[in-house]
Short mmCIF file of C-alpha atoms and ligand atoms in Angstrom, two decimals:
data_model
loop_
_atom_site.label_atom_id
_atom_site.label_comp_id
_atom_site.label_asym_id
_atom_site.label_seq_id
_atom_site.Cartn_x
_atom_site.Cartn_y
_atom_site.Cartn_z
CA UNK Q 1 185.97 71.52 98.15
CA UNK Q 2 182.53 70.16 98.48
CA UNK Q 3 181.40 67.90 101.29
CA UNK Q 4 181.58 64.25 100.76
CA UNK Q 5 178.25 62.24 100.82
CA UNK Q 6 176.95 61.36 103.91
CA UNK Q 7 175.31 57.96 103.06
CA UNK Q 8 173.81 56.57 106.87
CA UNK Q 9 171.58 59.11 107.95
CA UNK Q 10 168.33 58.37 110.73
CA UNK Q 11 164.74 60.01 110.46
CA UNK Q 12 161.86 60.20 112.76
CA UNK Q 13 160.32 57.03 110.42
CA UNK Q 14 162.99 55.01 112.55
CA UNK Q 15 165.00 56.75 115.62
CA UNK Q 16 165.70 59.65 114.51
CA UNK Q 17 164.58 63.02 115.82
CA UNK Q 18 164.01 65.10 112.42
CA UNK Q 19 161.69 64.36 109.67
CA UNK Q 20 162.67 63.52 106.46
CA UNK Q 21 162.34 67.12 105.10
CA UNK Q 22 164.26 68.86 107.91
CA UNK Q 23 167.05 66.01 107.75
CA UNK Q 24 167.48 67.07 104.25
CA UNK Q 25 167.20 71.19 105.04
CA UNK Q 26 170.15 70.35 107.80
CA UNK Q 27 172.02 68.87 105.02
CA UNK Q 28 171.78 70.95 102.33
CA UNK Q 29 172.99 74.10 105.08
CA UNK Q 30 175.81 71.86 105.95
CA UNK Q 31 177.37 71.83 102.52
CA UNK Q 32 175.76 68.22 101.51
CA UNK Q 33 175.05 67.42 98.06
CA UNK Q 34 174.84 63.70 97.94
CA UNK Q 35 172.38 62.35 101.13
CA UNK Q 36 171.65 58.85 101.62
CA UNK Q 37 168.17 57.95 104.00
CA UNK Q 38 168.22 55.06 105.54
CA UNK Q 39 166.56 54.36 108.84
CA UNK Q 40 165.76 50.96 110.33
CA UNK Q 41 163.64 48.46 108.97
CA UNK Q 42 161.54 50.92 106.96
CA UNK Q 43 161.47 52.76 103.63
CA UNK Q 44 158.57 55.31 105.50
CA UNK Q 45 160.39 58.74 105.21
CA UNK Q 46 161.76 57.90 101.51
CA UNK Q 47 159.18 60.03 99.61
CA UNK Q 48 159.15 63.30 101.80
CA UNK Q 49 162.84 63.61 101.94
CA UNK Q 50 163.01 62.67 98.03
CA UNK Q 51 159.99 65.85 97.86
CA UNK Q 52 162.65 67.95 99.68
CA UNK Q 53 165.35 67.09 97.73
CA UNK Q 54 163.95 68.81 94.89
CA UNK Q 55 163.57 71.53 96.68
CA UNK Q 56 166.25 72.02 98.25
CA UNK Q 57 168.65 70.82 94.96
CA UNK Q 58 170.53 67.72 96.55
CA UNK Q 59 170.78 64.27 95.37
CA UNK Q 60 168.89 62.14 97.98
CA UNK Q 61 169.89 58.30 97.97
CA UNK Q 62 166.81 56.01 98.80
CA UNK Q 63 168.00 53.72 101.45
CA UNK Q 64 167.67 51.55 104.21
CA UNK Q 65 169.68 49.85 107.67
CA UNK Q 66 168.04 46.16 107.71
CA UNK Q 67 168.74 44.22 110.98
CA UNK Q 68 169.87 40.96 110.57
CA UNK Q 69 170.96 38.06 112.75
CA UNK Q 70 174.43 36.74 112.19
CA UNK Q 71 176.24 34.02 114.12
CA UNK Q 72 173.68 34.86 117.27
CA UNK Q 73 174.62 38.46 117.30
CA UNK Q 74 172.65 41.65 115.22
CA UNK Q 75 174.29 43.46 112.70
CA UNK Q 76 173.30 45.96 110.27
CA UNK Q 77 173.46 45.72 106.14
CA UNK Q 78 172.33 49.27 104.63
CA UNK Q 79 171.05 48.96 101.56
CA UNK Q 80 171.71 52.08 99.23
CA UNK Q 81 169.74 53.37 95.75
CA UNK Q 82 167.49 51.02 96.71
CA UNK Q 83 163.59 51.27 94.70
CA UNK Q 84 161.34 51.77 97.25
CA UNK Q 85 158.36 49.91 95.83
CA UNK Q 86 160.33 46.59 95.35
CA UNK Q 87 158.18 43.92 96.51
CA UNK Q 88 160.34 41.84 97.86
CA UNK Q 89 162.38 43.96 100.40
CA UNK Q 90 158.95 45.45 101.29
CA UNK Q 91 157.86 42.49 102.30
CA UNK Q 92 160.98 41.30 104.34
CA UNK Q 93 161.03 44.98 105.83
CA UNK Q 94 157.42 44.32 107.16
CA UNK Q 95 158.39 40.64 108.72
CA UNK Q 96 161.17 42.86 110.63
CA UNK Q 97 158.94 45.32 111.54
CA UNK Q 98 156.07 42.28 112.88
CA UNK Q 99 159.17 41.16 114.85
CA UNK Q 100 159.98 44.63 116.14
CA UNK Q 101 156.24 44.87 117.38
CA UNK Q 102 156.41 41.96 119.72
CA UNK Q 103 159.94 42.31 120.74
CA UNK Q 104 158.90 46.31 122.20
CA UNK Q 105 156.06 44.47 124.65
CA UNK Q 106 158.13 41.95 125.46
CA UNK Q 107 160.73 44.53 126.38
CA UNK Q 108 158.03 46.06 127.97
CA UNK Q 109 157.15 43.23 130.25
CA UNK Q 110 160.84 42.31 130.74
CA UNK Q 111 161.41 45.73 132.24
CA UNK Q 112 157.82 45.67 133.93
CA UNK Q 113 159.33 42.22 136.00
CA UNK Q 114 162.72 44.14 136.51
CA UNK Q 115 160.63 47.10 138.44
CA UNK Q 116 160.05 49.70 135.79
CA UNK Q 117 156.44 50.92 134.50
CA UNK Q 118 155.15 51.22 132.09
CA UNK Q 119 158.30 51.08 129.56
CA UNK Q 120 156.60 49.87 126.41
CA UNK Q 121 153.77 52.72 126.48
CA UNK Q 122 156.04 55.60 127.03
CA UNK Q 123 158.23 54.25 123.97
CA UNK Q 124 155.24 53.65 121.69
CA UNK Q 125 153.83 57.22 122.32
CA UNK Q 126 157.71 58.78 121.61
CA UNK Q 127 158.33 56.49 118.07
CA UNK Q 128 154.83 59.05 117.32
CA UNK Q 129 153.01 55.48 115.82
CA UNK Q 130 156.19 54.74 113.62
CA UNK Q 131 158.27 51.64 114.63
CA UNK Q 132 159.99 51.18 117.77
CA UNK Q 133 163.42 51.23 118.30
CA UNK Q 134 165.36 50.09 121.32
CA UNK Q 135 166.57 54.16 121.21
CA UNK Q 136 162.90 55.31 121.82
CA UNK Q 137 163.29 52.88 125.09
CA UNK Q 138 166.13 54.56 126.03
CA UNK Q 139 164.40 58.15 125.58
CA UNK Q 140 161.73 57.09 127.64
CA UNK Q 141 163.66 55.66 130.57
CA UNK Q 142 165.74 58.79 130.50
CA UNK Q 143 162.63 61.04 130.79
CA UNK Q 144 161.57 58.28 133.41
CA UNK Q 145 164.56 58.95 135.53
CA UNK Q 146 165.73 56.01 135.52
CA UNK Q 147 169.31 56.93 134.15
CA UNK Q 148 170.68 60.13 133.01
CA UNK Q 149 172.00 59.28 129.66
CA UNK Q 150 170.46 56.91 126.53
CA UNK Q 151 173.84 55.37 127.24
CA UNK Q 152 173.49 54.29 130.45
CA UNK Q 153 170.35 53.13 129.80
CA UNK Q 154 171.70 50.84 127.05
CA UNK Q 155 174.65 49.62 129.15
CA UNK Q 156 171.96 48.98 132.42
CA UNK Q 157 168.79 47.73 130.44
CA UNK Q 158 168.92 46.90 127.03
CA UNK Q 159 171.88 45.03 126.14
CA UNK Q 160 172.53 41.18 126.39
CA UNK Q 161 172.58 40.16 129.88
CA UNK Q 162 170.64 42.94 131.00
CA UNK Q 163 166.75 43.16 132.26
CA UNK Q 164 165.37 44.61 129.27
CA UNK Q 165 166.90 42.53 126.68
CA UNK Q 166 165.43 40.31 123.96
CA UNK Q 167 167.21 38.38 121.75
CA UNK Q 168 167.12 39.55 118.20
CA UNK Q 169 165.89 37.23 115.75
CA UNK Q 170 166.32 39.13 112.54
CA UNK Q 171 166.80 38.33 108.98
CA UNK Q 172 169.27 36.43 107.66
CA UNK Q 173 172.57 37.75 105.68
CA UNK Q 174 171.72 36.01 102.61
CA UNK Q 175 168.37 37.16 102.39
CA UNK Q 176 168.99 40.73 103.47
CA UNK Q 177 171.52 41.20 100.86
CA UNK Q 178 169.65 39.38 98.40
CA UNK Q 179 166.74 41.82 99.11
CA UNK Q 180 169.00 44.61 98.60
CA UNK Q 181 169.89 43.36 95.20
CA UNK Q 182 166.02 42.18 93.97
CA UNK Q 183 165.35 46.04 94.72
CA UNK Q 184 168.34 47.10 92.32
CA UNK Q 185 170.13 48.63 95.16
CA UNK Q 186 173.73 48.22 96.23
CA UNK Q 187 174.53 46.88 99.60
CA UNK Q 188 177.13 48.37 102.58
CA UNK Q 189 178.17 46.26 105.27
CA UNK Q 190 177.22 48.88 108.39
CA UNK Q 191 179.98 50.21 111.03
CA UNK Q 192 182.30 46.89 111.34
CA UNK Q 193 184.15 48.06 113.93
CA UNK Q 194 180.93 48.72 116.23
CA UNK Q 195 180.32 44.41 116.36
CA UNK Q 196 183.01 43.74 119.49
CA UNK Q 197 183.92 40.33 116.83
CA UNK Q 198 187.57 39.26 117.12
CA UNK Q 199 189.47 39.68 113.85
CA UNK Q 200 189.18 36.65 112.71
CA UNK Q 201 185.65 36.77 113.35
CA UNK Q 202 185.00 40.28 111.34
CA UNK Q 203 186.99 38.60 108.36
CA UNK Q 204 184.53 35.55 108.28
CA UNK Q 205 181.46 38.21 108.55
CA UNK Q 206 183.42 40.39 105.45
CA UNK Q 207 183.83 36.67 103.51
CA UNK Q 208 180.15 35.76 103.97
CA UNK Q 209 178.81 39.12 103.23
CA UNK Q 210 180.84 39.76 99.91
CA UNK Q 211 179.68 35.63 99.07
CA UNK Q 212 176.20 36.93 99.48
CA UNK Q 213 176.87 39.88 96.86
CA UNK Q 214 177.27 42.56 99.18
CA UNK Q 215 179.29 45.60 97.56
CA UNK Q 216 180.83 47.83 100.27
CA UNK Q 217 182.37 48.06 103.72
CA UNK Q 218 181.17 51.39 105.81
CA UNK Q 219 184.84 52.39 106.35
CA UNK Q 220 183.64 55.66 107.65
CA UNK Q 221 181.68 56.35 110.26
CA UNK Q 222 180.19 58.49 112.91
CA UNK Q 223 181.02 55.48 115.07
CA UNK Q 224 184.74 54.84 114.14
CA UNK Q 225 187.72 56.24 115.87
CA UNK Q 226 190.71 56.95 113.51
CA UNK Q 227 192.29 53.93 114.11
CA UNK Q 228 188.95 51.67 113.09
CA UNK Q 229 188.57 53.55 109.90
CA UNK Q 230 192.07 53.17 109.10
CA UNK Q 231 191.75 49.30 110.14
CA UNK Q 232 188.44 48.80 107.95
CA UNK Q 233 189.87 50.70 104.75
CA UNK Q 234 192.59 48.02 104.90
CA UNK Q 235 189.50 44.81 105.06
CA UNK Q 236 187.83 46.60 102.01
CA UNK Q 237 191.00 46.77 100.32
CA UNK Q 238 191.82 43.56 101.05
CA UNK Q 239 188.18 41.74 100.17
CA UNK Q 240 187.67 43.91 97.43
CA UNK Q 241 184.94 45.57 98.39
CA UNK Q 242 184.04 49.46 97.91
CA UNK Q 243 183.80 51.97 100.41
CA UNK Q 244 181.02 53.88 101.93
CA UNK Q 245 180.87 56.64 104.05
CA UNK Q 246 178.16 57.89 106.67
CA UNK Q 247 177.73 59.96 110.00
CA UNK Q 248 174.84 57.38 111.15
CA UNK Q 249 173.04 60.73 112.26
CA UNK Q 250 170.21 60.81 114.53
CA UNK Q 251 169.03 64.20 115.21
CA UNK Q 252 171.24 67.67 116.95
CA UNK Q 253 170.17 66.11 120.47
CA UNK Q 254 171.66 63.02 119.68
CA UNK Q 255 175.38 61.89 121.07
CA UNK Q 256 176.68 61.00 117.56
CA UNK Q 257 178.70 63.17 115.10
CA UNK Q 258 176.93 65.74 113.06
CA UNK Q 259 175.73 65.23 109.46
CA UNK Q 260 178.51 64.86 107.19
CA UNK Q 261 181.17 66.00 110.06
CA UNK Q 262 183.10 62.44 109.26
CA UNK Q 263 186.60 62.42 107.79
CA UNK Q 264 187.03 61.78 103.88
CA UNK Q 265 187.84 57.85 103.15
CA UNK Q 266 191.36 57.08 102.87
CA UNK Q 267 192.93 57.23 99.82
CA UNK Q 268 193.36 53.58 99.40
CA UNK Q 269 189.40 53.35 99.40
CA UNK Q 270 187.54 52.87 95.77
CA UNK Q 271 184.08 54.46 96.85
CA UNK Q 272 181.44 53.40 96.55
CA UNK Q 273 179.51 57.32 94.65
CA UNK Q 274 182.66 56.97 92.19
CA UNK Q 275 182.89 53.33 91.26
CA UNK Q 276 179.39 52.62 91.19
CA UNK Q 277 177.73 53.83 88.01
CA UNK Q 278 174.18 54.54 89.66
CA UNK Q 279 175.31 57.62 91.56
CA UNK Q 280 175.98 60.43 89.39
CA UNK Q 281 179.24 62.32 89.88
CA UNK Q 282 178.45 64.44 92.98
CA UNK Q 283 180.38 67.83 92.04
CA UNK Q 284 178.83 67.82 88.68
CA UNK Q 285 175.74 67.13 89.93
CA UNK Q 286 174.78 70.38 91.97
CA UNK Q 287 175.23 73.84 90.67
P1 AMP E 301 167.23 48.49 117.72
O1 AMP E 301 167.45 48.37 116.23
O2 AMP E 301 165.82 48.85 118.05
O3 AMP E 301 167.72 47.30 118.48
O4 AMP E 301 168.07 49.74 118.21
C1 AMP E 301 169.39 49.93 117.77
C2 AMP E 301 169.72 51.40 117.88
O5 AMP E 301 169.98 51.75 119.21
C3 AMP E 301 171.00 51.77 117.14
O6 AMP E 301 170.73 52.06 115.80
C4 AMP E 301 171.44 53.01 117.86
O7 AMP E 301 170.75 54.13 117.34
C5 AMP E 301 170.97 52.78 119.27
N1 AMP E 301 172.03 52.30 120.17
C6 AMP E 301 172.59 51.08 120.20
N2 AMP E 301 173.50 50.99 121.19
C7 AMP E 301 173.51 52.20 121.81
C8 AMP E 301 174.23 52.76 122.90
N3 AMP E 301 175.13 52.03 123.59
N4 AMP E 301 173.99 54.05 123.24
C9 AMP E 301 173.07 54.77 122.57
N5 AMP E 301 172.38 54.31 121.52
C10 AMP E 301 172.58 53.04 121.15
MN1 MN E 302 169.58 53.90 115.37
MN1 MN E 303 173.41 50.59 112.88
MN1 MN E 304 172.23 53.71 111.61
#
């Protein structure tokens, strides 16, 4: 039984804690043949884990997790076989990435006003001059002392209502999908459960997305429970969308599961490496 592909992965170009390379050694030990990259807002650590790949014999899947700003909340699209020099998503990726640089200071002021120093300068020097995530806050403020988990840091700083926050203002879902597709890649609604929307809510998100040409739902996940997988295999079904499948992994320190440690898709799934004819079949693939 090979493993299945693990298609949401994090590296340090985003908020991840392993380069690109030793993402791709930690998959290929765990049994991984198919590996998808995709870290926020940036296609940075595409060419050193393709480089690896070689090496180390698995099929790496260019990729990315674009934020985008739906109905006043953030979700996340991941765009998958995606060509890394497209022009278009590169330049969309940058726009997220000028909003991501203003939105850290501001964070950094926010939490200045709500009695903590120096936040934004202890999260620039940890994202090592790649972009900043709202994790490499929470890294920070852990080593600060100011809470003993990322978690609590999240739930006490840096979510809406709290000190810390700032208001996403991301892309939009049309034009993140629609960069997705101008780069010939396929695109995978991220982790529906993790959005808090009521149902009827999540179904409007699903109808939009699949309007805008979106492909898959991400009925598998590091951050579904049983019962959400089982819940989201049942949308895809229903809006005829393909399923994809990732840990969302962000380095052994991290809370999340471990690469590829997800459970298969349910058999009422069409995924999205078998009906899609870009992905070669991953058991013949690897020798
Ligand atoms: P950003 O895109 O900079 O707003 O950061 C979002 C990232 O923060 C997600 O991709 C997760 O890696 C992380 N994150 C979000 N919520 C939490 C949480 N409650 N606990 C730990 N990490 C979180
Ligand atoms: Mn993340
Ligand atoms: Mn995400
Ligand atoms: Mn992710």
């Amino acid at each position: 039984m090979s493993v299945q592909p693990d298609l949401h992965s994090h590296t340090t170009a985003s908020d991840g804690t392993l380069t690109p390379a030793a993402l791709v050694r930690r998959a290929r030990a765990a049994g991984i043949r198919m590996l998808a990259v995709t870290d926020h807002d940036t296609l940075e650590g595409i060419a050193e884990a393709e480089q690896e790949a070689v090496r180390a014999g698995l099929i790496l899947i260019p990729g990315v997790e674009i934020s985008v700003t739906w109905g006043g909340r953030t979700v996340h699209v991941v765009g998958l076989n995606i060509n890394p020099s497209a022009c278009e998503l590169a330049r969309g990726l940058a726009r997220l990435r000028a909003f991501r640089d203003w939105r850290a200071e501001e964070m950094g002021r926010r939490l200045g006003k709500a009695g903590i120093a120096d936040a934004f300068v202890g999260a620039r020097a940890l994202s090592n001059g790649r972009l900043i995530s709202r994790t490499h806050f929470a890294r920070f403020l852990v080593q600060a002392g100011v809470a003993r988990s990322e978690r609590e840091v999240f739930q006490g700083y840096l979510v809406s209502g709290k000190p810390g926050h700032v208001a996403g203002e991301w892309a939009t879902l049309e034009e993140t999908v629609g960069w997705i597709l101008a780069a010939g890649g396929q695109a995978v609604l991220a982790h529906p459960a993790r959005y808090r929307l009521t149902r009827s809510k999540l179904l409007g998100l699903i109808r939009e997305f699949a309007e805008a040409g979106g492909e898959a739902l991400e009925v598998v996940s590091g951050s579904h429970s049983p019962e959400e997988v089982f819940v989201m295999a049942r949308h895809a079904q229903q809006a005829g969308l393909l399923a994809s499948a990732g840990s969302d992994y962000h380095g052994p320190e991290s809370t999340y599961v471990e690469l590829g440690r997800v459970p298969n898709l349910p058999d009422i799934c069409a995924p999205i490496w078998r009906a899609a004819s870009w992905l070669p079949e991953p058991q013949a693939a690897v020798g």
